[in-house]
Amino acid sequence: MGTEVKPVARIVIASASESARAQLSGLLASSGFQVFRCCASGGELRRVINECSDGIVILMGGLPDCSPDELQWDCGDRVQILLIGRPVVLQRCEAPEVFRLPLPLSPQAIVGAVEMLSQLHRMRLPRRNLTEKQTVDEAKALLMRRDGLSEPEAHRAIQQYAMNHGTKMSDYAAQLLRASRETEE
């Protein structure tokens, strides 16, 4: 009987220490969480966040080229940030939105924090009804076919346009589909 994978936001682990990344990834996997990526630098972390657009970032002790405050500033409310470190590391972080866990701590404390952040993430997500989901899926398929995009690239393109223009993804997806039908006629 395998470990059940919990439905959760994309989890990204960031630490300069390879062993810390491996340990945390193993702990979360054994607790039913799936880790999306592990990063060793701030530049890599920012690229991954832009790729997945939202999720949970777990910073183990921080990164030399990216402070938790900078990350919070850059990513806004797209990600939930959990900073794990010695009290001196936690004190340097000024952003009130960053969740903090002081070392030393138990594995249960880390798993509990990730479960809490997962629930917060789910509560923040907009709910789409089935029709809206189908419309977005059809528009993604159109972009994939027409523009040669992958599914994540098509999703991100629709999401980015909707965010930049203050509209819902499903409304923009419906516009895309209408425009495509009109050009076919």
mmCIF file of C-alpha atoms in Angstrom:
data_model
loop_
_atom_site.group_PDB
_atom_site.id
_atom_site.type_symbol
_atom_site.label_atom_id
_atom_site.label_comp_id
_atom_site.label_asym_id
_atom_site.label_seq_id
_atom_site.Cartn_x
_atom_site.Cartn_y
_atom_site.Cartn_z
ATOM 1 C CA MET A 1 0.000 0.000 0.000
ATOM 2 C CA GLY A 2 1.722 3.224 -1.233
ATOM 3 C CA THR A 3 1.619 6.660 0.290
ATOM 4 C CA GLU A 4 -1.377 8.631 -0.916
ATOM 5 C CA VAL A 5 -0.372 11.840 -2.742
ATOM 6 C CA LYS A 6 -2.248 14.828 -1.348
ATOM 7 C CA PRO A 7 -3.742 17.336 -3.773
ATOM 8 C CA VAL A 8 -1.763 20.477 -3.115
ATOM 9 C CA ALA A 9 -0.269 23.542 -4.660
ATOM 10 C CA ARG A 10 3.033 23.108 -6.408
ATOM 11 C CA ILE A 11 5.722 22.900 -3.758
ATOM 12 C CA VAL A 12 9.141 24.349 -4.508
ATOM 13 C CA ILE A 13 12.032 23.770 -2.111
ATOM 14 C CA ALA A 14 14.896 26.267 -2.160
ATOM 15 C CA SER A 15 18.148 25.920 -0.258
ATOM 16 C CA ALA A 16 21.815 26.442 -0.932
ATOM 17 C CA SER A 17 22.382 23.057 0.757
ATOM 18 C CA GLU A 18 21.837 20.009 -1.428
ATOM 19 C CA SER A 19 21.420 17.764 1.628
ATOM 20 C CA ALA A 20 18.751 20.086 3.094
ATOM 21 C CA ARG A 21 16.824 20.011 -0.197
ATOM 22 C CA ALA A 22 17.046 16.206 -0.344
ATOM 23 C CA GLN A 23 16.010 15.734 3.301
ATOM 24 C CA LEU A 24 13.029 18.064 3.035
ATOM 25 C CA SER A 25 11.949 16.574 -0.278
ATOM 26 C CA GLY A 26 12.109 13.075 1.233
ATOM 27 C CA LEU A 27 10.151 14.144 4.320
ATOM 28 C CA LEU A 28 7.380 15.712 2.245
ATOM 29 C CA ALA A 29 7.214 12.754 -0.163
ATOM 30 C CA SER A 30 6.907 10.317 2.760
ATOM 31 C CA SER A 31 4.058 12.486 4.097
ATOM 32 C CA GLY A 32 2.131 12.341 0.819
ATOM 33 C CA PHE A 33 3.208 15.651 -0.712
ATOM 34 C CA GLN A 34 4.632 15.936 -4.192
ATOM 35 C CA VAL A 35 7.539 18.345 -4.624
ATOM 36 C CA PHE A 36 7.418 20.199 -7.929
ATOM 37 C CA ARG A 37 11.055 21.359 -7.977
ATOM 38 C CA CYS A 38 14.135 21.945 -5.844
ATOM 39 C CA CYS A 39 16.245 25.055 -6.413
ATOM 40 C CA ALA A 40 19.756 26.017 -5.320
ATOM 41 C CA SER A 41 19.685 29.727 -6.232
ATOM 42 C CA GLY A 42 17.392 32.718 -6.288
ATOM 43 C CA GLY A 43 17.574 32.997 -10.071
ATOM 44 C CA GLU A 44 16.532 29.380 -10.491
ATOM 45 C CA LEU A 45 13.751 29.851 -7.932
ATOM 46 C CA ARG A 46 12.340 32.884 -9.749
ATOM 47 C CA ARG A 47 12.332 30.996 -13.075
ATOM 48 C CA VAL A 48 10.464 28.080 -11.480
ATOM 49 C CA ILE A 49 7.898 30.390 -9.864
ATOM 50 C CA ASN A 50 7.277 32.088 -13.213
ATOM 51 C CA GLU A 51 6.879 28.667 -14.819
ATOM 52 C CA CYS A 52 4.360 27.336 -12.312
ATOM 53 C CA SER A 53 2.747 30.757 -11.611
ATOM 54 C CA ASP A 54 1.726 29.971 -8.036
ATOM 55 C CA GLY A 55 2.326 27.565 -5.177
ATOM 56 C CA ILE A 56 4.278 27.124 -1.965
ATOM 57 C CA VAL A 57 7.955 28.018 -1.646
ATOM 58 C CA ILE A 58 9.904 26.528 1.240
ATOM 59 C CA LEU A 59 13.153 28.379 1.887
ATOM 60 C CA MET A 60 15.608 26.467 4.038
ATOM 61 C CA GLY A 61 17.891 29.072 5.599
ATOM 62 C CA GLY A 62 17.594 31.444 2.676
ATOM 63 C CA LEU A 63 19.620 31.833 -0.496
ATOM 64 C CA PRO A 64 22.677 34.042 -0.992
ATOM 65 C CA ASP A 65 21.185 35.774 -4.072
ATOM 66 C CA CYS A 66 17.557 36.128 -2.906
ATOM 67 C CA SER A 67 16.148 37.249 0.414
ATOM 68 C CA PRO A 68 12.676 36.172 1.547
ATOM 69 C CA ASP A 69 11.659 39.852 1.539
ATOM 70 C CA GLU A 70 12.741 40.269 -2.111
ATOM 71 C CA LEU A 71 10.937 37.085 -3.056
ATOM 72 C CA GLN A 72 7.745 38.231 -1.333
ATOM 73 C CA TRP A 73 8.030 41.600 -3.042
ATOM 74 C CA ASP A 74 8.601 40.034 -6.484
ATOM 75 C CA CYS A 75 5.955 37.319 -6.252
ATOM 76 C CA GLY A 76 3.267 39.084 -4.247
ATOM 77 C CA ASP A 77 0.435 36.766 -3.408
ATOM 78 C CA ARG A 78 1.190 34.220 -6.160
ATOM 79 C CA VAL A 79 3.114 32.100 -3.669
ATOM 80 C CA GLN A 80 2.980 31.240 -0.002
ATOM 81 C CA ILE A 81 6.485 31.410 1.472
ATOM 82 C CA LEU A 82 7.658 29.289 4.396
ATOM 83 C CA LEU A 83 11.055 30.293 5.766
ATOM 84 C CA ILE A 84 12.781 27.670 7.915
ATOM 85 C CA GLY A 85 15.952 28.717 9.692
ATOM 86 C CA ARG A 86 17.810 29.724 12.804
ATOM 87 C CA PRO A 87 16.262 32.626 14.757
ATOM 88 C CA VAL A 88 18.854 35.070 13.377
ATOM 89 C CA VAL A 89 17.788 34.193 9.792
ATOM 90 C CA LEU A 90 14.103 34.566 10.665
ATOM 91 C CA GLN A 91 14.693 37.957 12.294
ATOM 92 C CA ARG A 92 16.242 39.366 9.102
ATOM 93 C CA CYS A 93 12.975 38.725 7.248
ATOM 94 C CA GLU A 94 10.681 41.737 7.537
ATOM 95 C CA ALA A 95 7.786 40.723 5.264
ATOM 96 C CA PRO A 96 4.803 39.874 7.494
ATOM 97 C CA GLU A 97 3.356 37.580 4.801
ATOM 98 C CA VAL A 98 6.273 35.154 5.092
ATOM 99 C CA PHE A 99 5.561 32.222 7.407
ATOM 100 C CA ARG A 100 8.464 31.273 9.660
ATOM 101 C CA LEU A 101 9.563 28.133 11.474
ATOM 102 C CA PRO A 102 12.595 28.291 13.782
ATOM 103 C CA LEU A 103 15.203 25.541 13.849
ATOM 104 C CA PRO A 104 15.471 23.078 15.459
ATOM 105 C CA LEU A 105 12.019 21.659 14.797
ATOM 106 C CA SER A 106 10.292 18.346 14.365
ATOM 107 C CA PRO A 107 9.369 16.802 11.025
ATOM 108 C CA GLN A 108 5.720 16.966 12.164
ATOM 109 C CA ALA A 109 5.999 20.769 12.496
ATOM 110 C CA ILE A 110 7.185 21.060 8.894
ATOM 111 C CA VAL A 111 4.452 18.756 7.580
ATOM 112 C CA GLY A 112 1.833 20.640 9.619
ATOM 113 C CA ALA A 113 3.026 23.983 8.232
ATOM 114 C CA VAL A 114 2.904 22.678 4.649
ATOM 115 C CA GLU A 115 -0.615 21.309 5.234
ATOM 116 C CA MET A 116 -1.727 24.703 6.578
ATOM 117 C CA LEU A 117 -0.175 26.569 3.633
ATOM 118 C CA SER A 118 -1.826 24.104 1.236
ATOM 119 C CA GLN A 119 -5.222 24.864 2.763
ATOM 120 C CA LEU A 120 -4.575 28.613 2.514
ATOM 121 C CA HIS A 121 -3.567 28.163 -1.100
ATOM 122 C CA ARG A 122 -6.749 26.228 -1.933
ATOM 123 C CA MET A 123 -8.891 28.890 -0.247
ATOM 124 C CA ARG A 124 -7.281 31.616 -2.391
ATOM 125 C CA LEU A 125 -7.848 29.855 -5.701
ATOM 126 C CA PRO A 126 -10.781 31.086 -7.741
ATOM 127 C CA ARG A 127 -13.410 28.451 -8.283
ATOM 128 C CA ARG A 128 -14.354 27.706 -11.867
ATOM 129 C CA ASN A 129 -17.544 25.925 -12.762
ATOM 130 C CA LEU A 130 -17.466 23.081 -15.272
ATOM 131 C CA THR A 131 -18.448 25.281 -18.217
ATOM 132 C CA GLU A 132 -15.703 27.811 -17.431
ATOM 133 C CA LYS A 133 -13.153 24.997 -17.064
ATOM 134 C CA GLN A 134 -14.185 23.522 -20.424
ATOM 135 C CA THR A 135 -13.906 26.948 -22.075
ATOM 136 C CA VAL A 136 -10.388 27.453 -20.709
ATOM 137 C CA ASP A 137 -9.408 23.911 -21.765
ATOM 138 C CA GLU A 138 -10.735 24.517 -25.314
ATOM 139 C CA ALA A 139 -8.818 27.801 -25.552
ATOM 140 C CA LYS A 140 -5.634 26.090 -24.341
ATOM 141 C CA ALA A 141 -6.108 23.403 -26.995
ATOM 142 C CA LEU A 142 -6.565 26.135 -29.616
ATOM 143 C CA LEU A 143 -3.313 27.871 -28.579
ATOM 144 C CA MET A 144 -1.477 24.564 -28.481
ATOM 145 C CA ARG A 145 -2.658 23.676 -31.988
ATOM 146 C CA ARG A 146 -2.422 27.153 -33.523
ATOM 147 C CA ASP A 147 0.741 28.490 -31.847
ATOM 148 C CA GLY A 148 2.585 25.262 -31.041
ATOM 149 C CA LEU A 149 2.532 25.903 -27.288
ATOM 150 C CA SER A 150 2.739 23.242 -24.610
ATOM 151 C CA GLU A 151 -0.213 22.928 -22.220
ATOM 152 C CA PRO A 152 1.549 24.864 -19.410
ATOM 153 C CA GLU A 153 2.598 27.579 -21.884
ATOM 154 C CA ALA A 154 -0.954 27.908 -23.211
ATOM 155 C CA HIS A 155 -2.346 28.051 -19.672
ATOM 156 C CA ARG A 156 0.200 30.699 -18.700
ATOM 157 C CA ALA A 157 -0.536 32.766 -21.838
ATOM 158 C CA ILE A 158 -4.261 32.855 -21.054
ATOM 159 C CA GLN A 159 -3.610 33.490 -17.368
ATOM 160 C CA GLN A 160 -1.112 36.283 -18.067
ATOM 161 C CA TYR A 161 -3.428 38.063 -20.508
ATOM 162 C CA ALA A 162 -6.357 37.803 -18.098
ATOM 163 C CA MET A 163 -4.288 39.158 -15.194
ATOM 164 C CA ASN A 164 -2.869 42.015 -17.286
ATOM 165 C CA HIS A 165 -6.324 43.028 -18.490
ATOM 166 C CA GLY A 166 -8.252 42.481 -15.257
ATOM 167 C CA THR A 167 -10.520 39.794 -16.610
ATOM 168 C CA LYS A 168 -11.291 36.204 -15.710
ATOM 169 C CA MET A 169 -9.407 33.457 -17.525
ATOM 170 C CA SER A 170 -12.685 31.931 -18.685
ATOM 171 C CA ASP A 171 -13.887 35.262 -20.142
ATOM 172 C CA TYR A 172 -10.666 35.736 -22.090
ATOM 173 C CA ALA A 173 -10.755 32.077 -23.192
ATOM 174 C CA ALA A 174 -14.288 32.628 -24.536
ATOM 175 C CA GLN A 175 -13.058 35.714 -26.449
ATOM 176 C CA LEU A 176 -10.224 33.672 -27.964
ATOM 177 C CA LEU A 177 -12.620 30.959 -29.081
ATOM 178 C CA ARG A 178 -15.091 33.486 -30.572
ATOM 179 C CA ALA A 179 -12.314 35.232 -32.487
ATOM 180 C CA SER A 180 -11.036 31.911 -33.806
ATOM 181 C CA ARG A 181 -14.506 30.889 -34.999
ATOM 182 C CA GLU A 182 -15.029 34.263 -36.692
ATOM 183 C CA THR A 183 -11.764 33.991 -38.631
ATOM 184 C CA GLU A 184 -12.667 30.449 -39.740
ATOM 185 C CA GLU A 185 -16.030 31.600 -41.170
#
